[in-house]
Each structure stands twice: as C-alpha cells, then as structure tokens.
C-alpha positions as a Markdown table, in Angstrom:
| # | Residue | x | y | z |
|---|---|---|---|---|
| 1 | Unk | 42.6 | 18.2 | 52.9 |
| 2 | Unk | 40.2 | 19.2 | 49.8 |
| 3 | Unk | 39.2 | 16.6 | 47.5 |
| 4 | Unk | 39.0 | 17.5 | 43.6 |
| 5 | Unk | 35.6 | 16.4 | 42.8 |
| 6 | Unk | 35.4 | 18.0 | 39.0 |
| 7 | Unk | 36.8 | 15.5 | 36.3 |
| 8 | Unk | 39.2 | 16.1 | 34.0 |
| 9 | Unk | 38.9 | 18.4 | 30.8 |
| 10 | Unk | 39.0 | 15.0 | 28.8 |
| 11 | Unk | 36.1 | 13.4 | 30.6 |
| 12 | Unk | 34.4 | 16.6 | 30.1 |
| 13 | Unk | 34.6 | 16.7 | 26.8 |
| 14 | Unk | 34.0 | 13.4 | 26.2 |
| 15 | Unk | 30.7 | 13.6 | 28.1 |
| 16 | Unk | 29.5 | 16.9 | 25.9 |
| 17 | Unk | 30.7 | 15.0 | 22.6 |
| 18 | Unk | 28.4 | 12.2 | 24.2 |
| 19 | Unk | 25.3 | 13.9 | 24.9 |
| 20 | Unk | 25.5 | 16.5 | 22.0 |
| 21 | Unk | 25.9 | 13.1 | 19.6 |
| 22 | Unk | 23.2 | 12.0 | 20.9 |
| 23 | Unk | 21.2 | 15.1 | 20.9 |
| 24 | Unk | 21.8 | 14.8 | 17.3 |
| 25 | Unk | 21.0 | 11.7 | 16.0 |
| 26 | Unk | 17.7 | 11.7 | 17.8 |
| 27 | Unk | 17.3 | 15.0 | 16.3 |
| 28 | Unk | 18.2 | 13.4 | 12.4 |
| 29 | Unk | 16.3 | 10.2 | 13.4 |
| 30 | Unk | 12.8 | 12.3 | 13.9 |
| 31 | Unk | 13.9 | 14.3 | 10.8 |
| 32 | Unk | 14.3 | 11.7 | 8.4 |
| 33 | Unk | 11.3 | 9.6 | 9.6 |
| 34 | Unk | 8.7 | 12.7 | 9.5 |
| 35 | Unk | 10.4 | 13.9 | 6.2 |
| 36 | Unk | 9.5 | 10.2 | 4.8 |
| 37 | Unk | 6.3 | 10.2 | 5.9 |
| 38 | Unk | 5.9 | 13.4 | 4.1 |
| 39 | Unk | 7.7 | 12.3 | 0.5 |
| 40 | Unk | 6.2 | 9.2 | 0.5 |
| 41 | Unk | 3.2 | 9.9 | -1.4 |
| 42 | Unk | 5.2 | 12.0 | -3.9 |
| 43 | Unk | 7.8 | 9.2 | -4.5 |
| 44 | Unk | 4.7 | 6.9 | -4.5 |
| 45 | Unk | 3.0 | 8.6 | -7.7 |
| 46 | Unk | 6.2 | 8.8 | -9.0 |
| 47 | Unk | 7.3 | 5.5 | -9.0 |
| 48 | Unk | 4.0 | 4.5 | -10.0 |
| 49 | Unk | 3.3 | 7.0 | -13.0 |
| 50 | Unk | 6.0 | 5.9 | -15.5 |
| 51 | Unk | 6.1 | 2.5 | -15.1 |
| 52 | Unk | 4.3 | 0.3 | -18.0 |
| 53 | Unk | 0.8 | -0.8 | -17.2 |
| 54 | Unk | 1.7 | -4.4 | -17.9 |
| 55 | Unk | 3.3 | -4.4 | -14.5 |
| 56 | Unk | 0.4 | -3.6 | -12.8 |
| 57 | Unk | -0.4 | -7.1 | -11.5 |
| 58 | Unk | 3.7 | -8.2 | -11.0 |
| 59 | Unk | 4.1 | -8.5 | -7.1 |
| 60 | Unk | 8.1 | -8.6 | -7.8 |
| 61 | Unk | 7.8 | -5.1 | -8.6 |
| 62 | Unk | 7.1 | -2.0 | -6.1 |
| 63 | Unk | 9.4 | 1.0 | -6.8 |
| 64 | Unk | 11.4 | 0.6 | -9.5 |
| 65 | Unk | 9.7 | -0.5 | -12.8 |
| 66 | Unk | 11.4 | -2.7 | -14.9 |
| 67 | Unk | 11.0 | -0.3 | -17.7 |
| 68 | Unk | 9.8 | 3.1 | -17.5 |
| 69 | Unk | 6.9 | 4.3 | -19.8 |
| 70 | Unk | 5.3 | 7.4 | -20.8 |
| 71 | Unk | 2.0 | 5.4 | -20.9 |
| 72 | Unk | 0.2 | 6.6 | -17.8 |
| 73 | Unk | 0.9 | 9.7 | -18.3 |
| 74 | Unk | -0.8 | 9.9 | -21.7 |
| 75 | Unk | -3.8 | 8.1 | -21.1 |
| 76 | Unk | -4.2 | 10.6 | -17.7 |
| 77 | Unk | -3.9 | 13.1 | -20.1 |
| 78 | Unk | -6.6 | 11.9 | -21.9 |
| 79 | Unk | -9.0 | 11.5 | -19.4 |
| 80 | Unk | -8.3 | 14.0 | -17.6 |
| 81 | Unk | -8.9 | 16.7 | -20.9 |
| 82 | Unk | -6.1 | 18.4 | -19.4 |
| 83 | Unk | -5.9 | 21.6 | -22.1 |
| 84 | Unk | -9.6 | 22.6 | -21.3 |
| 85 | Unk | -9.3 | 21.4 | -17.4 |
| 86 | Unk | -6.3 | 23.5 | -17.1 |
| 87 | Unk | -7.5 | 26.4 | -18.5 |
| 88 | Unk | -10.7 | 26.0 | -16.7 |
| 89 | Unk | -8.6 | 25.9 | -13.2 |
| 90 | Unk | -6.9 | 29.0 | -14.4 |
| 91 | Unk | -9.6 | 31.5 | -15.1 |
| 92 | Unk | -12.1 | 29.9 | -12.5 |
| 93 | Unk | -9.7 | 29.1 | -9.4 |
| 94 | Unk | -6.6 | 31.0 | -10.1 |
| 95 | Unk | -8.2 | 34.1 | -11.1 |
| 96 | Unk | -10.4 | 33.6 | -8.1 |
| 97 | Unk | -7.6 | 33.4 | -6.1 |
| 98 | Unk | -6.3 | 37.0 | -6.6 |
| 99 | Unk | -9.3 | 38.6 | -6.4 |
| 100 | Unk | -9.8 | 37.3 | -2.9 |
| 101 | Unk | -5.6 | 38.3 | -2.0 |
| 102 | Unk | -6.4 | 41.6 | -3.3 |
| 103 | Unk | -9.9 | 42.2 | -2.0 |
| 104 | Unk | -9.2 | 40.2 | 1.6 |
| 105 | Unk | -6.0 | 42.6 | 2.5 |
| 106 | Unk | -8.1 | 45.8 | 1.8 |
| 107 | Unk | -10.2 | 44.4 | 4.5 |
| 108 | Unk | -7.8 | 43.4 | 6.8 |
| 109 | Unk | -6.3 | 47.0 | 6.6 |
| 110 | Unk | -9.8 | 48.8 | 7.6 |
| 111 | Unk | -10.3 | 46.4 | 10.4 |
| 112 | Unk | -6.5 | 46.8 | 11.5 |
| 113 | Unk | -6.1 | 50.3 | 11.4 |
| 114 | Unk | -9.2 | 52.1 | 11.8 |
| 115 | Unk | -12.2 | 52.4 | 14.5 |
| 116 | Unk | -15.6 | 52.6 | 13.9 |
| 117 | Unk | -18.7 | 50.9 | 15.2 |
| 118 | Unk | -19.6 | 47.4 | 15.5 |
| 119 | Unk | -15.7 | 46.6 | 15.1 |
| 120 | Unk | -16.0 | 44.1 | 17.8 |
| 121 | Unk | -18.5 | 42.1 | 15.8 |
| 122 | Unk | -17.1 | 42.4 | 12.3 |
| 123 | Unk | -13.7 | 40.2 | 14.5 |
| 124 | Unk | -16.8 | 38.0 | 15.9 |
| 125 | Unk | -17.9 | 37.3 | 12.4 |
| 126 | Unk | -13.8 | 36.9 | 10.9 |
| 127 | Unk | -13.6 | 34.0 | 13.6 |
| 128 | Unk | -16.6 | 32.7 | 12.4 |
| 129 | Unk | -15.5 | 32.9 | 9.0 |
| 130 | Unk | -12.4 | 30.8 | 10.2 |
| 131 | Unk | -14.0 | 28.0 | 12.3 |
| 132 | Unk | -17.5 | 27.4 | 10.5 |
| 133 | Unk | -16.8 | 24.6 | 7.6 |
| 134 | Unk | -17.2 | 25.8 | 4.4 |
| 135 | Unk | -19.3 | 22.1 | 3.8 |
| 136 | Unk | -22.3 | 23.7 | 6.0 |
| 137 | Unk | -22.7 | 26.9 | 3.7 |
| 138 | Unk | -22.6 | 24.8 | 0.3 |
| 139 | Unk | -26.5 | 24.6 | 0.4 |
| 140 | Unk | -27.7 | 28.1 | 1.3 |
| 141 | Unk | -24.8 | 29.6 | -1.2 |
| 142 | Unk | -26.2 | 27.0 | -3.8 |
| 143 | Unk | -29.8 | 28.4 | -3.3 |
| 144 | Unk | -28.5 | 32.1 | -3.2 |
| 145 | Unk | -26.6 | 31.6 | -6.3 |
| 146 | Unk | -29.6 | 29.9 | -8.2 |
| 147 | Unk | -31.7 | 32.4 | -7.4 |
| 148 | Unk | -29.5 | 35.6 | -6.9 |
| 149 | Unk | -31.0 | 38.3 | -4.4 |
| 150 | Unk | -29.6 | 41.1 | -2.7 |
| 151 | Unk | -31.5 | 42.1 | 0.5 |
| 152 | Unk | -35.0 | 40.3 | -1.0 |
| 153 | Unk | -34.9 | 43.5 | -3.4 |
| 154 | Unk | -35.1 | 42.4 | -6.8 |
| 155 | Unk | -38.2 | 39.7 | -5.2 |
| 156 | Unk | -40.1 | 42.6 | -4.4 |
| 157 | Unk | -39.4 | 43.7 | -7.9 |
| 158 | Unk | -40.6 | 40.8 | -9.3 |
| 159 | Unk | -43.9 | 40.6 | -7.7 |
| 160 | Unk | -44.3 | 44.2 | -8.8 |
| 161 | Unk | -43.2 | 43.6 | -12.3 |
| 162 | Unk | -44.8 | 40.0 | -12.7 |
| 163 | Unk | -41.3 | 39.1 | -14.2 |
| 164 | Unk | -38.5 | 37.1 | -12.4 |
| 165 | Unk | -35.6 | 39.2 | -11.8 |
| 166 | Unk | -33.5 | 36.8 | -10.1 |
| 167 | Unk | -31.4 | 35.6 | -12.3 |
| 168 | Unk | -29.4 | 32.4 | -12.2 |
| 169 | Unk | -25.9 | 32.8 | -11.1 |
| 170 | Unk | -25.0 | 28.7 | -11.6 |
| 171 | Unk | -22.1 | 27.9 | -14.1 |
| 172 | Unk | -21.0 | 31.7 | -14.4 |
| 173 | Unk | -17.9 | 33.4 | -13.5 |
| 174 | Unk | -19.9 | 35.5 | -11.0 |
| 175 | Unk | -20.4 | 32.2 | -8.5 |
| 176 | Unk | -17.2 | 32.2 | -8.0 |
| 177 | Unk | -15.8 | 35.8 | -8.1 |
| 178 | Unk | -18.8 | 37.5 | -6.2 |
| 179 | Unk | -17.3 | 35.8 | -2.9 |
| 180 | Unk | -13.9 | 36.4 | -3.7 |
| 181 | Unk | -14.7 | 40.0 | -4.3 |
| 182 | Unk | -16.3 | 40.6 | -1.0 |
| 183 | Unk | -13.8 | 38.7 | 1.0 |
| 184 | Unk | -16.1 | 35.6 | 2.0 |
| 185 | Unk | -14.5 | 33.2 | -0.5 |
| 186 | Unk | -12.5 | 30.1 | 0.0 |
| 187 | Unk | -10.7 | 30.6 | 3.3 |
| 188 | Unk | -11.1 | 34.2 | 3.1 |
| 189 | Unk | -11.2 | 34.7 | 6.9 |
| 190 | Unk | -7.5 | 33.2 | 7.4 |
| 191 | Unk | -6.8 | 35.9 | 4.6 |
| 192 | Unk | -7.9 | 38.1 | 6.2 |
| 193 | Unk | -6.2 | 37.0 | 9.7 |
| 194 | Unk | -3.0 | 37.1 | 8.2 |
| 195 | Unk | -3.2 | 40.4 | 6.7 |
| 196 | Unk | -4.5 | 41.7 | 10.1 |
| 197 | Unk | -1.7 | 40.8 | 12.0 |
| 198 | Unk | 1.2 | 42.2 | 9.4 |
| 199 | Unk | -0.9 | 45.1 | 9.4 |
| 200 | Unk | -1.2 | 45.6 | 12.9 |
| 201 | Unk | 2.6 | 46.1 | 13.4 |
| 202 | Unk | 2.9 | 48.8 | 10.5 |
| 203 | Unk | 4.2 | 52.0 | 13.0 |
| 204 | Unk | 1.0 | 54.9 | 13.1 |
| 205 | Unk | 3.4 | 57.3 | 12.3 |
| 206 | Unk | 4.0 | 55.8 | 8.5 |
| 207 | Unk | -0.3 | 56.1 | 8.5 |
| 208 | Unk | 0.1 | 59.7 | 9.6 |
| 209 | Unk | 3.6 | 60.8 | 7.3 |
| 210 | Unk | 1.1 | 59.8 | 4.3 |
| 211 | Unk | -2.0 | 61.6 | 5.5 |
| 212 | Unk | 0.6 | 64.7 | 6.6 |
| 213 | Unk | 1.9 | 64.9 | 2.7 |
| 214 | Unk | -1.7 | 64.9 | 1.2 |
| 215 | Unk | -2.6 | 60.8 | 1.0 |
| 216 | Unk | -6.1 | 59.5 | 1.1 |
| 217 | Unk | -6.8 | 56.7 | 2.7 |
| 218 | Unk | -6.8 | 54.7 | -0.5 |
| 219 | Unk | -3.7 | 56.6 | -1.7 |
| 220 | Unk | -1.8 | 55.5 | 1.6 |
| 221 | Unk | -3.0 | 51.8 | 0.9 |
| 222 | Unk | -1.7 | 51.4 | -2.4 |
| 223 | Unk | 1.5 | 53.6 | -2.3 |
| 224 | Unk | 2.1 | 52.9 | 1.3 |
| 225 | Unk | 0.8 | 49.8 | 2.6 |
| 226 | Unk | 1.1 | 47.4 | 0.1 |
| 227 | Unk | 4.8 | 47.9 | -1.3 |
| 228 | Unk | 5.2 | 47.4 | 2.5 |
| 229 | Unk | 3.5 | 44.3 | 3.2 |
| 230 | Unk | 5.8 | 41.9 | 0.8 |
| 231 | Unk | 6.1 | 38.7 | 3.2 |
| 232 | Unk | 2.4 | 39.2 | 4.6 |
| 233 | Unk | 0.5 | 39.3 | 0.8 |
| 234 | Unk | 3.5 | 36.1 | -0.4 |
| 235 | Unk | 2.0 | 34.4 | 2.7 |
| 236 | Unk | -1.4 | 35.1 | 1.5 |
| 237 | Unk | -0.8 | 34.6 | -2.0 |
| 238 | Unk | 0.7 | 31.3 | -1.7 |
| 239 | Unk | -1.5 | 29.6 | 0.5 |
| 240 | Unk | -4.7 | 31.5 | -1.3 |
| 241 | Unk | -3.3 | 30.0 | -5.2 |
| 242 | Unk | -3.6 | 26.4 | -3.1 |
| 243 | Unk | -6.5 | 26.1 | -1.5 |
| 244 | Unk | -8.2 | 27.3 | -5.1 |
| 245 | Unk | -5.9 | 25.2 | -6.8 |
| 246 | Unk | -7.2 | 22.1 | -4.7 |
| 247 | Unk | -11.3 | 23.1 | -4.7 |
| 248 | Unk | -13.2 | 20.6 | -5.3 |
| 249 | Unk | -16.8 | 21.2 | -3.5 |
| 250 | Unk | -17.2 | 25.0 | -4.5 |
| 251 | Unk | -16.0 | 24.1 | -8.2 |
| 252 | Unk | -18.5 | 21.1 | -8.5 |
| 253 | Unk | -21.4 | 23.2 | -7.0 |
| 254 | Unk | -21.2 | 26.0 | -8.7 |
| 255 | Unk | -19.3 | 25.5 | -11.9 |
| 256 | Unk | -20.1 | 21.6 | -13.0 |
| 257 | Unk | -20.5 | 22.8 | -16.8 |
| 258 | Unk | -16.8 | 24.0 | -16.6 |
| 259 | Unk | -14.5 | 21.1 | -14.9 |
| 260 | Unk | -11.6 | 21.8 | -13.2 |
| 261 | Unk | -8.7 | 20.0 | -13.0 |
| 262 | Unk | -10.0 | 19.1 | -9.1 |
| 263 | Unk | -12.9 | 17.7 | -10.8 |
| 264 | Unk | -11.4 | 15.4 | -13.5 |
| 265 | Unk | -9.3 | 13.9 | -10.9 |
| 266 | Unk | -12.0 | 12.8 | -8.6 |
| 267 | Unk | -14.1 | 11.5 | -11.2 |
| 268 | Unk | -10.9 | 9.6 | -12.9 |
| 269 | Unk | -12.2 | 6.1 | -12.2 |
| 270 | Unk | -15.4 | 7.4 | -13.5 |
| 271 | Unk | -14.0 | 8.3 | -17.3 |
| 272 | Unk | -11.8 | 5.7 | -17.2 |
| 273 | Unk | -12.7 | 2.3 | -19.1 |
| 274 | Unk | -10.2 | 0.2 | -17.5 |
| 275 | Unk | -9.8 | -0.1 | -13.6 |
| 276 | Unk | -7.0 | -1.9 | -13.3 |
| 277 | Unk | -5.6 | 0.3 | -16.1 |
| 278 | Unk | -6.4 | 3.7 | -14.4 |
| 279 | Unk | -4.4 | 2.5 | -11.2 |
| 280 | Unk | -1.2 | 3.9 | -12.6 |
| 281 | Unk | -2.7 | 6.3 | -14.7 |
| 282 | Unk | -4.4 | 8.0 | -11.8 |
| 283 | Unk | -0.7 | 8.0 | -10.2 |
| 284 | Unk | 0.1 | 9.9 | -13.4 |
| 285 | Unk | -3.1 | 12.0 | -12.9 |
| 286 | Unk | -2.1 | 12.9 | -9.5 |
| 287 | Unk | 1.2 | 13.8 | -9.9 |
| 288 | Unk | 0.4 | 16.3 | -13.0 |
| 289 | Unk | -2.4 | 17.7 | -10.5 |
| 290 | Unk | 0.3 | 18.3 | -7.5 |
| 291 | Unk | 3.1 | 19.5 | -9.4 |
| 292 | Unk | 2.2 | 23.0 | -10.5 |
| 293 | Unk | 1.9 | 24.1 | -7.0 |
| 294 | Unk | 5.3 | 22.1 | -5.8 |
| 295 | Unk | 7.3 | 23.9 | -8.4 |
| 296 | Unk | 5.6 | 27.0 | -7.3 |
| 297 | Unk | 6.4 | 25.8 | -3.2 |
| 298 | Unk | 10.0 | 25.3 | -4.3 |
| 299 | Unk | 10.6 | 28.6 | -6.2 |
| 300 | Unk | 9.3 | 30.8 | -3.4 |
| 301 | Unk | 10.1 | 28.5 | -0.2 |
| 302 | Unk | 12.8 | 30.7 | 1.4 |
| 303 | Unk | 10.5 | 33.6 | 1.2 |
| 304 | Unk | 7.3 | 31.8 | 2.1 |
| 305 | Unk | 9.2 | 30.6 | 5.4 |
| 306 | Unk | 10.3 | 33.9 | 6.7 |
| 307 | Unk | 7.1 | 35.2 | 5.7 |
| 308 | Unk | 5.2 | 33.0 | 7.8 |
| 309 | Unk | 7.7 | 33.4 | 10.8 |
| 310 | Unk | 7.1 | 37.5 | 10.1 |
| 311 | Unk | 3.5 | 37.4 | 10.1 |
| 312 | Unk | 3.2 | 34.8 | 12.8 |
| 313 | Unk | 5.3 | 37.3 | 15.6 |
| 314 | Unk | 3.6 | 40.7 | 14.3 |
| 315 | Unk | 1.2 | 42.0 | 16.2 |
C-alpha cells in the first residue's frame, strides 16, 4: 500500500503565494529603506530652502514650514554671485569636461586596439591614474603650473637667455585644460577605463572594412568608432560633466581668481553675515548647486543605466 506524501495543489499554492509574498516584501522593505536613505538629503534641502528664516529657531517645525518663502533662496543667490559663479563653472569645469571625454576616448582607442611597445606599462600607469588620490598630486601640479616646464627645456633656455621663460600658468584656462587635453585630468583614468572596455568588444573586422575602403586610422575613429560607441561616451560624458561639476580642490588651486559655483558653496558661511541666517540659505545654496546635474541624471537615466550595464559586460 503507497502512501501519497505530496500535498494537495491548494497547499501548494498556498505555500508559493507564502514564500513569494514574503520574498517580496523583504525585497520592498530594503527598497524603500535604502531609497530613503538616498532622498533624504534632497527632501532635507528642500524642506529646508523655502521655508521663512523666522522659523529657524521653532522646534515645532521640521518638514513642513508653516509658510513657504522665497527668502533663502534669494539671499543664497546673493552670496553665492550665482550669474558670474555659474558661468565660471561653465567655461572652467564644463568645458573642461569635454575636452577630457573627447581627448580620454582617443586614448582608450590606441590602447584598445593597437600594439606597440611599452603597452604593458602605459595599463600600469592607467591603474595608477585610477587608485593614486588626486589630493597627493595637488602640490607638485601646483608647482608645475606656477612655473610651467616641459622636460626642463625652457629652464635651460632661461639660463641661456638670462630671461625667465617659465611662465605662470595659475588662474588661466590652460591649468585646467592642459590636463584635460592630455587625458590626465580629473578622473581621467576611469575615462579612459571605460572607453577601453566598450572599445575592446568593437569586432576587428569593422577596424579592417574601414582600412579595406581607404580609412586612416583617424578617419576610422571618427566615422567609425565614435557614431559606434553611443552608451560607452553617455557613460563617460555623464559621469565626466559631474565630477567637474562637483571640483572643489583642483578649482581652488588653480583657478581661485575665478570661483566656481563649488567654491561659493564651501565658503557660504564665510560670505554670509548671519549664521543662524545662512542655515536655510545654505539649504537653498545646496539645492541650486545639486539640481543642474539631477535634472540632467533624470533626462538621460534610462540611457545612462543600459550604458553602464553595456560597458560593464564588454570586454
């Protein structure tokens, strides 16, 4: 005589419906806590930025306001000089930005598809690039800078000449977009990573159809490559826009006599009068800081996220 030891379909179900519930509200539980921990800060500023100043010192209130004002906001705005801040960030950091996207992916695609000599230690020198903090190379580049010099060439010039012919790079665009320009600026290694992997899966044979119908190399890069390469130079371009965006140590090194908007906010207690004021109004400041770069996030997030999934499994 056989005993039935399987339950019945109910039970069955009942069990999956269980465990899959459960599944799922530990799955929403972790969700909704790390996506708080995440928004708080933004929800913070906000809740903080257009409230009146009055309320500053009323323990009753701590999200809501009582009555929303426009108050913090304007003296940030003050303070922080936004128009010339702004446009300081914009042709300083910004335009920084895509010279290093355009200058980092043309050396990704010589490293990535090409040998030649001493290949092995250009990659040494990328992971270098990637795991050295940029906070150790502040001084040497400062002294560089100050006294620019290519190879001790232009010193031997001067000794020759009796004139200095160093000249003074500090608070000029050139501090800023001579890095960029030869891939060694602000995160340029993890640029350059990134490109190097996209690149990496492009099939030879698309290298060699270019070459075949009369290409240069350059040719094949720009008519080839790079209409090719969509998620990998969105990846790039994105993160590259905000980690200029966010410079604060390069800018106030290098380009003090032109503040950026990174600048104005970390001196904001500094050109502000009133402390207790410049609580909310640094909310405000904060908030007008951030947003440019989550309006940007939100417009390209979809293709940001299957960009990094693309470039993260090539290669």
């Amino acid at each position: 005589m056989k005993i039935n030891t399987h339950l019945p379909k109910n039970d069955v179900k009942w069990k999956n419906f269980v465990s899959n519930a459960f599944v799922s509200l530990v799955r929403y539980v972790f969700l909704i806590a790390f996506s708080y921990i995440l928004i708080y800060p933004i929800l913070f500023m906000i809740a903080h930025a257009f409230r009146n100043p009055a309320d500053f010192m009323d323990p009753t209130i701590e999200w809501v306001p009582k009555a929303f004002s426009f108050e913090s906001v304007q003296a940030a705005f003050k303070v922080m000089l936004m128009p010339d801040s702004l446009w300081n960030t914009i042709w300083i950091e910004v335009f920084a930005s895509v010279l290093t996207i355009i200058s980092t992916g043309v050396a990704a695609y010589g490293m990535a598809c090409f040998d030649f000599k001493l290949k092995k230690v250009l990659n040494v020198f990328l992971v270098l690039m990637i795991l050295v903090p940029p906070s150790m190379l502040l001084i040497p580049n400062y002294i560089n800078f100050h006294s620019f010099d290519i190879l001790g060439i232009l010193d031997i010039l001067g000794d020759i000449t009796g004139y200095e012919l160093r000249p003074n790079l500090l608070n000029t665009a050139f501090a800023v977009y001579l890095p960029a320009i030869t891939s060694v600026g602000i995160k340029a290694g993890f640029s350059i990573y990134i490109y190097q992997q996209f690149y990496k899966g492009i099939p030879k044979e698309l290298h060699e159809a270019a070459w075949i119908d009369g290409a240069t190399e350059l040719q094949t890069y720009v008519r080839v490559i790079v209409p090719s390469s969509g998620v990998a130079v969105l990846t790039v371009s994105l993160l590259s826009i905000i980690w200029h965006w966010n410079d604060y140590y390069n800018a106030q090194m290098f380009m003090s006599a032109h503040p950026t908007m990174a600048m104005r906010l970390n001196d904001f207690f500094l050109n502000s009068r009133d402390v207790a004021a410049a609580a909310d109004a640094a909310m405000a400041a904060c908030l007008m800081f951030v947003l440019p770069m989550l309006i940007l996030y939100m417009i390209l997030q979809k293709r940001f996220i299957t960009s990094i999934a693309s470039t993260g499994i090539v290669g």
